[in-house]
XYZ file of C-alpha atoms in Angstrom:
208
model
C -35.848 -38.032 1.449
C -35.974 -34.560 2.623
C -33.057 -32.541 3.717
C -32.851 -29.638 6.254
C -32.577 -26.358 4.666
C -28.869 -24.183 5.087
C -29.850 -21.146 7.204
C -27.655 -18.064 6.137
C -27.916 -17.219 9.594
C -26.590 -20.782 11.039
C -22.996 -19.770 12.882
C -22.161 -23.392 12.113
C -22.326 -23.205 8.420
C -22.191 -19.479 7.461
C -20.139 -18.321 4.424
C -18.705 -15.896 6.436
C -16.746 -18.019 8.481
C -14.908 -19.700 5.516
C -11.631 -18.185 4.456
C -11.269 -17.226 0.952
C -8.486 -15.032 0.060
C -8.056 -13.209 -3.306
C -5.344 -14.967 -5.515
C -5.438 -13.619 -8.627
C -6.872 -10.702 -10.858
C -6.875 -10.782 -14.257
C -5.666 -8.075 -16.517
C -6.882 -7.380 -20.041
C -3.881 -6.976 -22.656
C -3.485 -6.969 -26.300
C 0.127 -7.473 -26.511
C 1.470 -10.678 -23.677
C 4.998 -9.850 -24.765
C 5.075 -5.829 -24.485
C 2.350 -6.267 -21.038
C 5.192 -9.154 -19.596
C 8.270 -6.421 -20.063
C 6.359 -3.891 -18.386
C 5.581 -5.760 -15.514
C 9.076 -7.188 -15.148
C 9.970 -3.525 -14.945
C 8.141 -2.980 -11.942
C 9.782 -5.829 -10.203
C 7.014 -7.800 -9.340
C 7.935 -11.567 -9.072
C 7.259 -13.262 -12.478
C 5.756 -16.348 -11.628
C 5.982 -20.438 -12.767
C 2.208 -20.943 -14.761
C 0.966 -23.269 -17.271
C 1.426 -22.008 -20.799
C -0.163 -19.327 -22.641
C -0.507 -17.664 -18.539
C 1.648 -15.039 -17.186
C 1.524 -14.456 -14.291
C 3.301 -11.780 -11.286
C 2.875 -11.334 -8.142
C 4.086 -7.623 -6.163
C 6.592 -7.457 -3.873
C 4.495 -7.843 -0.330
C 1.410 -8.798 -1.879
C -0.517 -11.997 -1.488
C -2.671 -11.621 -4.702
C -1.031 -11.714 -8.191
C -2.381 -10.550 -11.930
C -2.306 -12.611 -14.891
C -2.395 -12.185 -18.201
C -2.156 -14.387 -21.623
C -4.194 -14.583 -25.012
C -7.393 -16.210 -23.896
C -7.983 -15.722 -20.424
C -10.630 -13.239 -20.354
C -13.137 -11.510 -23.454
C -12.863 -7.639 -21.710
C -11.044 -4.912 -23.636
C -7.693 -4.362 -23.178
C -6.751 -1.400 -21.071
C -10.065 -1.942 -19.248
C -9.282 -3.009 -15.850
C -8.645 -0.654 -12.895
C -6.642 -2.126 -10.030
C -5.422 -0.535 -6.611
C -1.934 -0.708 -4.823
C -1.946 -0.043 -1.209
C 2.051 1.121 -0.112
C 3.282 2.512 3.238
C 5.463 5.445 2.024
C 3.469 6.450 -1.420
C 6.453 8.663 -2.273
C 9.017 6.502 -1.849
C 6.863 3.722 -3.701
C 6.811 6.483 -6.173
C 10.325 7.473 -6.705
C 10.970 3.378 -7.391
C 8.977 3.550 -10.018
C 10.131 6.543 -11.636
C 13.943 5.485 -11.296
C 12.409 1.776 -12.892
C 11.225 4.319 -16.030
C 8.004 4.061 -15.582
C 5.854 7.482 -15.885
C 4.232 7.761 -12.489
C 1.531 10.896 -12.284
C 2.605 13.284 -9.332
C 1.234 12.562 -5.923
C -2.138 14.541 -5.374
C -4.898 13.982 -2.675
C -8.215 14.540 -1.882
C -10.140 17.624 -1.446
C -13.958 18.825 -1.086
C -13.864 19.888 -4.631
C -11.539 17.286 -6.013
C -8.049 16.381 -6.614
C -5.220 18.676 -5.326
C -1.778 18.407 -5.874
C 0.594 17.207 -3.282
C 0.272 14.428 -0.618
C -2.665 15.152 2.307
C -1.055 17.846 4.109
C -2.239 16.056 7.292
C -0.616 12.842 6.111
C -4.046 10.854 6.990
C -4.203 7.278 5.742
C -5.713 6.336 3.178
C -5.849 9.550 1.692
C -2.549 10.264 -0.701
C -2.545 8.888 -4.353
C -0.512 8.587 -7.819
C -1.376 6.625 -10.573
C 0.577 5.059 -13.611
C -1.060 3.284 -16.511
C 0.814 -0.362 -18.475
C 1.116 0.422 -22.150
C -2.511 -0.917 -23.000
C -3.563 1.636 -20.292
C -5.028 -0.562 -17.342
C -4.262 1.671 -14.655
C -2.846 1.153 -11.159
C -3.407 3.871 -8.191
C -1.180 4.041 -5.746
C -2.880 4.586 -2.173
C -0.568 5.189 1.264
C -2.486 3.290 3.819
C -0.422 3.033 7.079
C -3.514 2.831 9.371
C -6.978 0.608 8.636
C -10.030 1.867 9.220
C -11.501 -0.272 12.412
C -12.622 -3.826 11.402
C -10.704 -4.387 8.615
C -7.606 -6.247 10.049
C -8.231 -8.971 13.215
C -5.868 -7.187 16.117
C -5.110 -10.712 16.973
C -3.521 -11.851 13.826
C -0.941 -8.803 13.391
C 0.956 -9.248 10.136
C 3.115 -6.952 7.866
C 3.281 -8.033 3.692
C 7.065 -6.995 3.947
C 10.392 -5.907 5.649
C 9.547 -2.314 3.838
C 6.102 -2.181 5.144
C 7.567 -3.537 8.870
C 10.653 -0.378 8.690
C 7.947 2.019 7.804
C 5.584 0.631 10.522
C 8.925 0.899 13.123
C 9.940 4.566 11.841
C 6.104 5.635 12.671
C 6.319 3.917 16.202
C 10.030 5.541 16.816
C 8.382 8.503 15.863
C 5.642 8.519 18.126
C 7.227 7.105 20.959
C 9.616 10.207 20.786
C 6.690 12.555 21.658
C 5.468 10.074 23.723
C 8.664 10.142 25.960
C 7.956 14.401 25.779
C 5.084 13.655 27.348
C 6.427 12.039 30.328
C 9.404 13.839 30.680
C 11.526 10.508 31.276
C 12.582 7.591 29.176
C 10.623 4.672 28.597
C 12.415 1.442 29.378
C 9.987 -0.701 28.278
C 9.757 0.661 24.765
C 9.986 -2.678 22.911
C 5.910 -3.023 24.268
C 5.222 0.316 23.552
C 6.299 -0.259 20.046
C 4.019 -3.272 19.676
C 1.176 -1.818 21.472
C 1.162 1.431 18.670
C 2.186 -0.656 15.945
C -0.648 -3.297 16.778
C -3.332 -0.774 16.904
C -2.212 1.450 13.803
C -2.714 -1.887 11.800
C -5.909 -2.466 13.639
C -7.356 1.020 12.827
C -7.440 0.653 16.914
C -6.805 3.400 19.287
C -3.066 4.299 19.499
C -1.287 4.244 22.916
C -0.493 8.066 24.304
């Protein structure tokens, strides 16, 4: 009995059609208890796991990190894990006012890191960093537009009411100098809202 071969190719059966979502990364520690008070500190939701896993999830995030005594053979303070926010500094200042030691906010240059956040305030482009005590270390990222193709315009969604009111002040922002440009006020700004705040999360064009 012969069978037909799967095409990677075939629309019908391609991996890239099936959803699979990240759920969990795990972290390398040394010390459960000392790595579980850190992350408590942060205020990520501490989660219900079988024992000898601990697990938390961040606030607005729909991936969590776990931890324990035999979940994974790499060295502690080994991993190296990103955290996208909408407003990097005040992401930051949390932290700092939670005690934990936050470097300053720097971005990008053509020869390297520079302190300060991107004078042009581009996504994707200011950073800070902060390390648990085994030294797995977290950087910060401000992302408040996606590059194009990285978010479906038709399934519009924000992690959290922070990440919405940040999404809002930008759009009350721009619709301000929008309404300059017309010299009139825009009834219909509930639209306009949606419209900008659709295609910033797109990475689409933004309405003028």
């Amino acid at each position: 009995m012969s069978t037909k071969p799967v095409r990677s190719n075939d629309a019908t059966t391609s991996v890239a059609r099936v959803d699979m979502k990240l759920e969990v990364v795990i972290i390398p520690v040394s010390n459960v208890d000392r790595a579980k008070e850190f992350y408590g500190r942060l205020g990520w939701r501490l989660d219900q796991t079988p024992p000898g896993v601990v697990q938390f999830t961040p606030h607005g995030s729909g991936c969590s990190v776990q931890f324990g005594t035999k979940l994974t053979s790499a060295a502690p303070g080994s991993a190296r894990e990103y955290l996208i926010v909408s407003d990097i500094q005040a992401a930051r200042d949390a932290l700092v006012a939670a005690g934990i030691e936050v470097s300053e906010i720097f971005h990008l240059g053509p020869e390297g890191p520079v302190s300060g956040p991107d004078p042009q305030h581009r996504t994707y482009s200011s950073l800070a960093s902060f390390s648990d005590p085994d030294g797995n270390g977290w950087l910060l990222q401000e992302i408040t537009t996606r590059l194009p193709g990285r978010v479906d315009p038709g399934a519009i969604s924000f992690g959290s009411a922070s990440d919405l009111a940040s999404a809002l002040r930008r759009a009350e922002a721009a619709h301000g100098q929008h309404e300059k440009r017309t010299g009139q006020r825009d009834a219909n700004w509930p639209d306009w809202y949606t419209e900008y705040m659709a295609a910033e999360r797109a990475g689409t064009a933004l309405p003028t």
